Short mmCIF file of C-alpha atoms in Angstrom, two decimals:
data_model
loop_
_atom_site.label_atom_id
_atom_site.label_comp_id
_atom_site.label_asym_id
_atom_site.label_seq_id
_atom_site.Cartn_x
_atom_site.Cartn_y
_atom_site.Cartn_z
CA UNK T 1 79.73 -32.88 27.24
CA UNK T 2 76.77 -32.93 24.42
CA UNK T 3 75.37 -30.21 26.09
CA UNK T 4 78.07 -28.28 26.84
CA UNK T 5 78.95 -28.85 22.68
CA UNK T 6 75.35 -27.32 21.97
CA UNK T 7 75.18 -24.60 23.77
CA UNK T 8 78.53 -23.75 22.59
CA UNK T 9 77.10 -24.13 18.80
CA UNK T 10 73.98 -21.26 19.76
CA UNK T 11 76.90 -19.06 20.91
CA UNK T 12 78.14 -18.91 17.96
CA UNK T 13 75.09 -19.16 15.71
CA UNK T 14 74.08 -16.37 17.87
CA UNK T 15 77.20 -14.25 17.52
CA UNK T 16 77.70 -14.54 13.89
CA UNK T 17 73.61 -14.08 13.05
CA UNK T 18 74.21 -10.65 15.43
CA UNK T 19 77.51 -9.53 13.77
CA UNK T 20 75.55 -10.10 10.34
CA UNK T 21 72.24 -8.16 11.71
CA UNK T 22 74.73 -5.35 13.02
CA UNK T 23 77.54 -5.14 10.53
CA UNK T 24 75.64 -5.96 7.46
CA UNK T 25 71.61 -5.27 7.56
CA UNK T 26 71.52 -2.43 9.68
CA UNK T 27 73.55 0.00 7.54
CA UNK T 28 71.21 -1.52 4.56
CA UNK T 29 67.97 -0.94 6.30
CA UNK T 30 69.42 2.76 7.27
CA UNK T 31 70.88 3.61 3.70
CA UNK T 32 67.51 2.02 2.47
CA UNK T 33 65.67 4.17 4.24
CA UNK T 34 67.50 7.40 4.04
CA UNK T 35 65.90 8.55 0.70
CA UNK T 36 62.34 8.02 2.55
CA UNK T 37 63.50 10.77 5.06
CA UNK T 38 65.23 13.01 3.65
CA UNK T 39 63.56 12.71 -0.11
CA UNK T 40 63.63 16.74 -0.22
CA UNK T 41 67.31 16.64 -0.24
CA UNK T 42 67.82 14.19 -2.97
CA UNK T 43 65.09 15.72 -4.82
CA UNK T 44 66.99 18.78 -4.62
CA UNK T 45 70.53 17.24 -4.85
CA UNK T 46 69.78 14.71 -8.17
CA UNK T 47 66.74 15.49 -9.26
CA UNK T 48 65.43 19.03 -9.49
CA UNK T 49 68.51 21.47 -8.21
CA UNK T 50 68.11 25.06 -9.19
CA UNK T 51 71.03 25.90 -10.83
CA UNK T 52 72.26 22.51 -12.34
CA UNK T 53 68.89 20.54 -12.78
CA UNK T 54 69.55 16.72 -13.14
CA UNK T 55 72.83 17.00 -14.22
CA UNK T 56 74.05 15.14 -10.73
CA UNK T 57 71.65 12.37 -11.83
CA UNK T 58 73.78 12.55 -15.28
CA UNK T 59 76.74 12.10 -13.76
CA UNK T 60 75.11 9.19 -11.80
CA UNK T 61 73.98 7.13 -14.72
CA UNK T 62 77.43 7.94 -16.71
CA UNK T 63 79.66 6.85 -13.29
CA UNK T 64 77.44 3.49 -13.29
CA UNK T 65 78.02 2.77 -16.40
CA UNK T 66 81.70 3.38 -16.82
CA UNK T 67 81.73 1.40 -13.32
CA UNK T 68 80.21 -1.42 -14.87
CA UNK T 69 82.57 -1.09 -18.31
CA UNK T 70 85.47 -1.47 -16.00
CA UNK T 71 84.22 -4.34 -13.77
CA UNK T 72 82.95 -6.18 -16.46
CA UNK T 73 86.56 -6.20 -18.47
CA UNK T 74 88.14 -6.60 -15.05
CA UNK T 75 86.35 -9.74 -14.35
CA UNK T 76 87.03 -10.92 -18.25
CA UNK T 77 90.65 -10.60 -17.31
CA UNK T 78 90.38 -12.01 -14.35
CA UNK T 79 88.98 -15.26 -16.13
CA UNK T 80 91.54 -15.23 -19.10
CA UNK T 81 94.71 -15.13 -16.42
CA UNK T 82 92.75 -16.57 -12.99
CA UNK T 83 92.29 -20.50 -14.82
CA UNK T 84 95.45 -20.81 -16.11
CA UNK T 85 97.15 -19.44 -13.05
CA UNK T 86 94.36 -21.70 -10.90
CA UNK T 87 95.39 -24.97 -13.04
CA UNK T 88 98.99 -24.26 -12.02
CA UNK T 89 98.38 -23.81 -8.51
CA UNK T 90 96.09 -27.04 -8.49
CA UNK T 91 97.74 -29.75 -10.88
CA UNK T 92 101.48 -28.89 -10.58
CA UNK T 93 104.22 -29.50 -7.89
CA UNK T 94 107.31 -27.38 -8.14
CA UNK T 95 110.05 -25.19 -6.34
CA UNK T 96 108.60 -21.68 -5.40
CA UNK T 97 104.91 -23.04 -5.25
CA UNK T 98 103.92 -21.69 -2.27
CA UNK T 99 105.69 -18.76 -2.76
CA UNK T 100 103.66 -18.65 -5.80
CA UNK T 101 100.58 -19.00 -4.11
CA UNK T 102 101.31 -16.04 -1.33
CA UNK T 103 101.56 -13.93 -4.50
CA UNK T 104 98.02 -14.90 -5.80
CA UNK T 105 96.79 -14.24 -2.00
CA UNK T 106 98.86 -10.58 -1.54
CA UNK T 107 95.92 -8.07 -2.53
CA UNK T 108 93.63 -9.89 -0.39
CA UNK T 109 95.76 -8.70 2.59
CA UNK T 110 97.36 -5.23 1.70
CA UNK T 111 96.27 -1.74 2.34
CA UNK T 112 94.58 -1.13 -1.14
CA UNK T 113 95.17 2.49 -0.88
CA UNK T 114 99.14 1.68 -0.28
CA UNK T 115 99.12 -0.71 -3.13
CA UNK T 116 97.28 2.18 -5.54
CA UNK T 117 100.22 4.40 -5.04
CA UNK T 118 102.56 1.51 -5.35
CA UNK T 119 101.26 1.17 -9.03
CA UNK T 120 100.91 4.78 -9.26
CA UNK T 121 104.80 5.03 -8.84
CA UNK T 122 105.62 2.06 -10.40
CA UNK T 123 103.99 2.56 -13.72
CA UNK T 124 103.60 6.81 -13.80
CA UNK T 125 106.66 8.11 -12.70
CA UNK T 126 110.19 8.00 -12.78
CA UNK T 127 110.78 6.77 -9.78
CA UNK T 128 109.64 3.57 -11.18
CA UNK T 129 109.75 1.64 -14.64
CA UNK T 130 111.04 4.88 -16.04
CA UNK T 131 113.66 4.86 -14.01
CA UNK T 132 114.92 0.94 -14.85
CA UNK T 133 114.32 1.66 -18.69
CA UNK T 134 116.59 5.43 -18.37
CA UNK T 135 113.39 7.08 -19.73
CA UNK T 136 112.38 10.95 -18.33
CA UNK T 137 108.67 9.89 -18.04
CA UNK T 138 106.87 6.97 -16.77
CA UNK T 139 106.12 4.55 -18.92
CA UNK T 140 102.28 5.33 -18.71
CA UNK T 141 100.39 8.53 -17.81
CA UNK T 142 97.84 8.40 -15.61
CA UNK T 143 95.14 9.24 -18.39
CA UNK T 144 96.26 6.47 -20.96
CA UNK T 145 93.18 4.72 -21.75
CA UNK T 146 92.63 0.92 -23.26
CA UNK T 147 92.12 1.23 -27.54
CA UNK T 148 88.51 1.80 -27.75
CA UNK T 149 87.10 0.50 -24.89
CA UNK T 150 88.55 4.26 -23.04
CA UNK T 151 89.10 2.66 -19.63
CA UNK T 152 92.63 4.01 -17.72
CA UNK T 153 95.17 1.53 -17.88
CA UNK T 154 96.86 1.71 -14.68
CA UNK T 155 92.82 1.34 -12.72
CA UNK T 156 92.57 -1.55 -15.30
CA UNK T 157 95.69 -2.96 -13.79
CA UNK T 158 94.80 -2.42 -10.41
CA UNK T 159 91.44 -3.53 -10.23
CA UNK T 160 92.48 -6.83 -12.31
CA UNK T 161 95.41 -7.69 -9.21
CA UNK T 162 92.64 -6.94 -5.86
CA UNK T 163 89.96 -8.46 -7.57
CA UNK T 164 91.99 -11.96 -9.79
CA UNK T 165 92.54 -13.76 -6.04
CA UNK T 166 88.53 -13.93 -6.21
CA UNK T 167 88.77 -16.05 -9.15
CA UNK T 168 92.19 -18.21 -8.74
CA UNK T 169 91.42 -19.01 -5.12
CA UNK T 170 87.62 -20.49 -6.04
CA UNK T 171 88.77 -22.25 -9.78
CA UNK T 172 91.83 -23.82 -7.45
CA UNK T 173 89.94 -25.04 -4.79
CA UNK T 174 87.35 -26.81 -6.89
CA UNK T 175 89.98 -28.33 -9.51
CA UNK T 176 91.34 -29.92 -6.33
CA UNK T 177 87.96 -31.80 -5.68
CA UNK T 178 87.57 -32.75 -9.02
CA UNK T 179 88.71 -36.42 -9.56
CA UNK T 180 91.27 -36.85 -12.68
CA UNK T 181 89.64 -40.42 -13.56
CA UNK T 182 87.49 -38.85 -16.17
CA UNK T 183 90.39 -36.94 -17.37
CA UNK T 184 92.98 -39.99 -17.19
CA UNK T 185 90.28 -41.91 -19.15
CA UNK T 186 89.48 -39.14 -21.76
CA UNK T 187 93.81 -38.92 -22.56
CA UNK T 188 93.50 -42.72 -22.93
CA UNK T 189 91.21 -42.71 -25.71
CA UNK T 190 93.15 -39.96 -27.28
CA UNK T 191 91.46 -36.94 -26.29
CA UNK T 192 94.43 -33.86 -26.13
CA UNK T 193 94.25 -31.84 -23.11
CA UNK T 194 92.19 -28.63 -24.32
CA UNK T 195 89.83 -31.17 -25.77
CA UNK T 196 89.54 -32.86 -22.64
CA UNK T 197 89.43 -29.52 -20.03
CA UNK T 198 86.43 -28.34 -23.06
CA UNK T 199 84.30 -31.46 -22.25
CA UNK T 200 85.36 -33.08 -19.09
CA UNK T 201 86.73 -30.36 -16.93
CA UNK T 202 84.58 -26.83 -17.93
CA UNK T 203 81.13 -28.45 -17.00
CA UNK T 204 82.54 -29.24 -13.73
CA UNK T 205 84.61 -25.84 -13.14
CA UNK T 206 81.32 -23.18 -14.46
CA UNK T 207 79.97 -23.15 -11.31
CA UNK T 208 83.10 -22.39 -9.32
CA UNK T 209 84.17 -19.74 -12.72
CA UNK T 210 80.45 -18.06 -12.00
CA UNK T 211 81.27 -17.34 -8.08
CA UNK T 212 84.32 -16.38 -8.39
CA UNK T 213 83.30 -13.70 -11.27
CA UNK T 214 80.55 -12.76 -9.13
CA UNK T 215 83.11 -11.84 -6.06
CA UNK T 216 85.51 -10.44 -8.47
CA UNK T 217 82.80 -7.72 -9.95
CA UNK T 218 81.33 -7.49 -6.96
CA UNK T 219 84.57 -6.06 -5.40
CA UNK T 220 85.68 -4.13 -8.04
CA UNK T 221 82.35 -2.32 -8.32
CA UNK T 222 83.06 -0.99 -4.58
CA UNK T 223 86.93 -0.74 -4.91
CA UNK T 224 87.87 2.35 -3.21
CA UNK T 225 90.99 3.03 -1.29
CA UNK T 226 93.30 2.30 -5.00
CA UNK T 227 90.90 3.77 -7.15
CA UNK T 228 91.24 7.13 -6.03
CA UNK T 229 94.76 6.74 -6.28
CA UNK T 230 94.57 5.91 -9.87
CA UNK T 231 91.80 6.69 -11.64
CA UNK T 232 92.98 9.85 -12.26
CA UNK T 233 90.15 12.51 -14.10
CA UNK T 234 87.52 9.38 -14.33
CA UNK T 235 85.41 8.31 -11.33
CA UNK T 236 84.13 5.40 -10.26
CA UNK T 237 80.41 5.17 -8.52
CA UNK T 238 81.89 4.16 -5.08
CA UNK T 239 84.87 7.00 -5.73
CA UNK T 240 82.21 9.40 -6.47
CA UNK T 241 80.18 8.56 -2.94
CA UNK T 242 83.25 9.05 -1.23
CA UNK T 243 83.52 12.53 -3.06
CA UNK T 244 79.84 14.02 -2.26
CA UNK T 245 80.74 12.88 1.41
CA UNK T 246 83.28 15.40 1.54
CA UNK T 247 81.31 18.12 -0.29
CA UNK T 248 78.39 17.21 2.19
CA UNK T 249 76.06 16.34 -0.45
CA UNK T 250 74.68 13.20 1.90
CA UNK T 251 71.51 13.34 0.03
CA UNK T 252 73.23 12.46 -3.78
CA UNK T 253 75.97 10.44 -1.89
CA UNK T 254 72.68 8.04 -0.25
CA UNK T 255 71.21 7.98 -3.27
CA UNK T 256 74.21 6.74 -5.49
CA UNK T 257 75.16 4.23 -2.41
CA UNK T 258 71.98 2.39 -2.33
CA UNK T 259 72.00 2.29 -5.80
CA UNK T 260 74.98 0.41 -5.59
CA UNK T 261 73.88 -1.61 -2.67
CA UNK T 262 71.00 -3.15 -4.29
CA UNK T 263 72.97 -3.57 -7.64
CA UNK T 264 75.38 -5.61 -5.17
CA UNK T 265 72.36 -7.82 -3.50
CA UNK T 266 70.77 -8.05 -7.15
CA UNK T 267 74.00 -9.67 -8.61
CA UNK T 268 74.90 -11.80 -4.97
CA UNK T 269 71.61 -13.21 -4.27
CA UNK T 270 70.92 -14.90 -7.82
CA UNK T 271 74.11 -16.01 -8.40
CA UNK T 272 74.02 -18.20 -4.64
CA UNK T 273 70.87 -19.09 -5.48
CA UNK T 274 71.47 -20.72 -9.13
CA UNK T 275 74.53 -22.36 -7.88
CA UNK T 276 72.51 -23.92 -4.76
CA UNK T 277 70.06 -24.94 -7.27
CA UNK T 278 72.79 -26.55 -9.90
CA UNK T 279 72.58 -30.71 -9.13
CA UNK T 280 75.97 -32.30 -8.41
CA UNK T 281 78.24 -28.88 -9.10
CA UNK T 282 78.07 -28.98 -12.93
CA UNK T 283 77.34 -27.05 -15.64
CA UNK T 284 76.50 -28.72 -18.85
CA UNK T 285 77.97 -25.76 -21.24
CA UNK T 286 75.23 -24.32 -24.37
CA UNK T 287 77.26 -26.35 -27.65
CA UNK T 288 78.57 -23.58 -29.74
CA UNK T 289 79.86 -26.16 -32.07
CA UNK T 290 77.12 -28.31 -33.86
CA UNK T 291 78.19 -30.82 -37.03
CA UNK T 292 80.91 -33.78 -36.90
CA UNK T 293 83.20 -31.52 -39.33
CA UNK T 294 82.93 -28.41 -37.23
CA UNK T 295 83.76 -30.29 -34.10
CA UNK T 296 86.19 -32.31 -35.74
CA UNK T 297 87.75 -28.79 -37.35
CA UNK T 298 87.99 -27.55 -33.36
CA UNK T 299 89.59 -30.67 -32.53
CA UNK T 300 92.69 -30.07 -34.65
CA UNK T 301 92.91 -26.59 -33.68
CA UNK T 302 92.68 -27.61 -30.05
CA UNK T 303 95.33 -30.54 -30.60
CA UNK T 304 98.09 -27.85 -31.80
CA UNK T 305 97.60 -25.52 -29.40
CA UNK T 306 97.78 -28.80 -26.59
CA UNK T 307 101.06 -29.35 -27.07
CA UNK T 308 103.51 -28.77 -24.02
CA UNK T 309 105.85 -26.19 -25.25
CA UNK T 310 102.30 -24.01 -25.65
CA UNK T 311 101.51 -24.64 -22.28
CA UNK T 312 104.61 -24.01 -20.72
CA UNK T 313 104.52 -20.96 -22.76
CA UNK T 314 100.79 -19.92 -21.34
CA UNK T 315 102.12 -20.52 -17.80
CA UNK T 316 104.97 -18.50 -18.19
CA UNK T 317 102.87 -15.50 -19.16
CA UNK T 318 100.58 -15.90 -16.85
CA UNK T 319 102.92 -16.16 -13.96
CA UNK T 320 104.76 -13.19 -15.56
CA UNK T 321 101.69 -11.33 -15.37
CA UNK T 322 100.84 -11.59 -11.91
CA UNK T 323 104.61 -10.34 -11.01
CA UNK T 324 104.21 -7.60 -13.00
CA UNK T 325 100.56 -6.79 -11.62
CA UNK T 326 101.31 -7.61 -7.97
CA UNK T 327 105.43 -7.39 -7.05
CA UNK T 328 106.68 -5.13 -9.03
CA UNK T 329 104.66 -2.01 -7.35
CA UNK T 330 105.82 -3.28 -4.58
CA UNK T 331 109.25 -3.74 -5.32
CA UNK T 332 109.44 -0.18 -6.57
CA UNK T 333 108.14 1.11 -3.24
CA UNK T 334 110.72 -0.04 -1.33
CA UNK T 335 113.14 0.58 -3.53
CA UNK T 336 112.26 4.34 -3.30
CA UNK T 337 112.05 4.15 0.26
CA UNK T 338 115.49 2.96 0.17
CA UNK T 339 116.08 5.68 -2.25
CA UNK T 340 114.74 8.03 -0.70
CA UNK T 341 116.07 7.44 3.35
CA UNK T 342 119.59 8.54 2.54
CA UNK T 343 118.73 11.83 0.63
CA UNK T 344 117.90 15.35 1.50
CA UNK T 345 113.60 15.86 1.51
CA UNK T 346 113.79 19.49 0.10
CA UNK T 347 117.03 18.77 -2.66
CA UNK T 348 117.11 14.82 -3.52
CA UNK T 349 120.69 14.82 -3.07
CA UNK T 350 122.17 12.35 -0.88
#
């Protein structure tokens, strides 16, 4: 029986360390080496192209960066909604939990190209909130950008709902770990619940907040499938692979890809590698607030913003939120398909 246990384990050590070689390294090591080979075709794709010049390596360094823009607010989002949402799931027991929960988990399962022209309908159109509100229009265009930071809306949306599971899923699972002694104690001696999730609980939930950022901006730099849906006019750096792929511009399209490959690997491969290193799990935060009257000061402020009507009110929000980001697109798809069955293709009439 041992043995038949151990060989068992090398079978699957074996399989998985094979899947990884073939799946994973092998289209690195090719895409890594593709500018070696063909370096006369990026050369003349990016860098030195006769009737443009470097105006595809431009375009490279502007899609990168407004790749990164949207990522980066995606994953701040992802942090302000995934805790609260995460604390809800983890501490609470109520009717509709699980059903709760399947909604956190949805974009990890569906098509992402079928949910981008969910929200493309749902938000764009009058098929969708338009329609409910008896407005001619959608209630967004397609090009309606965030105040200042000039980021779409809608892509905004949609990267925030594939990429917040990332965060809830990893904050939830370690809040379960997490013992509530130190908490129980810290409410005993009069500590109000934001003071006590600021110095008991955020040391121990960092680490768990880092990874699940790291996933989060990690998938929405190489989201896809929605964000051609979506994005409208603006590209992303993954989108814009996709697009020299179909021109046939391999050489730009290898280029840009492992450029985003070892941006991937760069932000991975640290971020494992400090958490492995971090002793017992937790994070002792950097003290933004130094002085017994400053801290004191924060205290109050936390100690009216503890009490339970406030929270009830964050949780409502937040849950809110994730209906509006995750079944609401959906529930305006099939109510068009339902719409839609019982009329004429080429009139709309029924």
């Amino acid at each position: 029986m041992g043995n038949t246990w151990k060989i068992l384990r090398i079978m699957v050590l074996t399989s998985t360390l094979l899947a990884f070689t073939i799946l994973v390294l092998l289209p690195t090591i090719f895409l890594a080496s593709f500018p070696l080979i063909y370096m006369d075709d990026i050369r003349y794709e990016v860098f030195e192209n006769p009737l443009i010049g470097d105006e595809n390596l431009r375009f490279i360094a502007e899609v990168l960066a407004f790749s990164f823009k949207l990522s980066a607010l995606t994953v701040l989002a992802d942090i302000l909604l995934g805790i609260p949402l995460a604390f809800i799931l983890a501490r609470s027991n109520f009717p509709g939990k699980l059903l709760l929960e399947t909604f956190v988990t949805l974009p990890l399962v569906i098509p992402t190209s079928g949910f981008g022209f969910a929200s493309l309908l749902t938000w764009t159109t009058i098929s969708g909130i338009g329609k409910w509100l008896n407005l001619n229009r959608g209630v967004l265009s397609i090009t309606s950008s965030l105040p200042f930071i000039d980021v779409p809306i809608v892509l905004f949306m949609v990267h925030v709902t594939l990429t917040l599971p990332y965060v809830v899923r990893t904050v939830q699972t370690k809040l379960v770990e997490i013992d509530t002694i130190y908490e129980d104690a810290s409410r005993t001696l009069g500590a109000n619940p934001l003071t006590t999730f600021r110095k008991i609980l955020m040391p121990e939930l960092l680490p768990a907040v880092f990874s699940g950022s790291v996933l989060a901006f990690a998938r929405s730099l190489g989201e896809t499938g929605a964000t051609m849906i979506v994005a409208g006019v603006r590209l992303t750096a993954a989108v814009a692979v996709v697009k020299w792929e179909f021109e046939f511009k391999l050489g730009a399209a290898a280029f840009l890809g492992l450029i985003l490959v070892i941006i991937t690997w760069l932000i991975i491969l640290p971020a494992e590698l400090l958490l492995t290193g971090v002793k017992g799990g937790v994070v002792k935060p950097p003290s933004l607030i130094s002085g017994k009257a400053l801290e004191r000061l924060l205290i109050k402020f936390e100690a009216k913003f503890s009490k339970r009507g406030f929270k009830n009110i964050l949780y409502g929000v937040c849950i809110a939120l994730l209906f509006i980001l995750t079944i609401m697109p959906i529930v305006v798809v099939v109510e068009s398909v339902i719409d839609y069955m019982f009329k004429d293709p080429y009139t709309g009439r029924v």
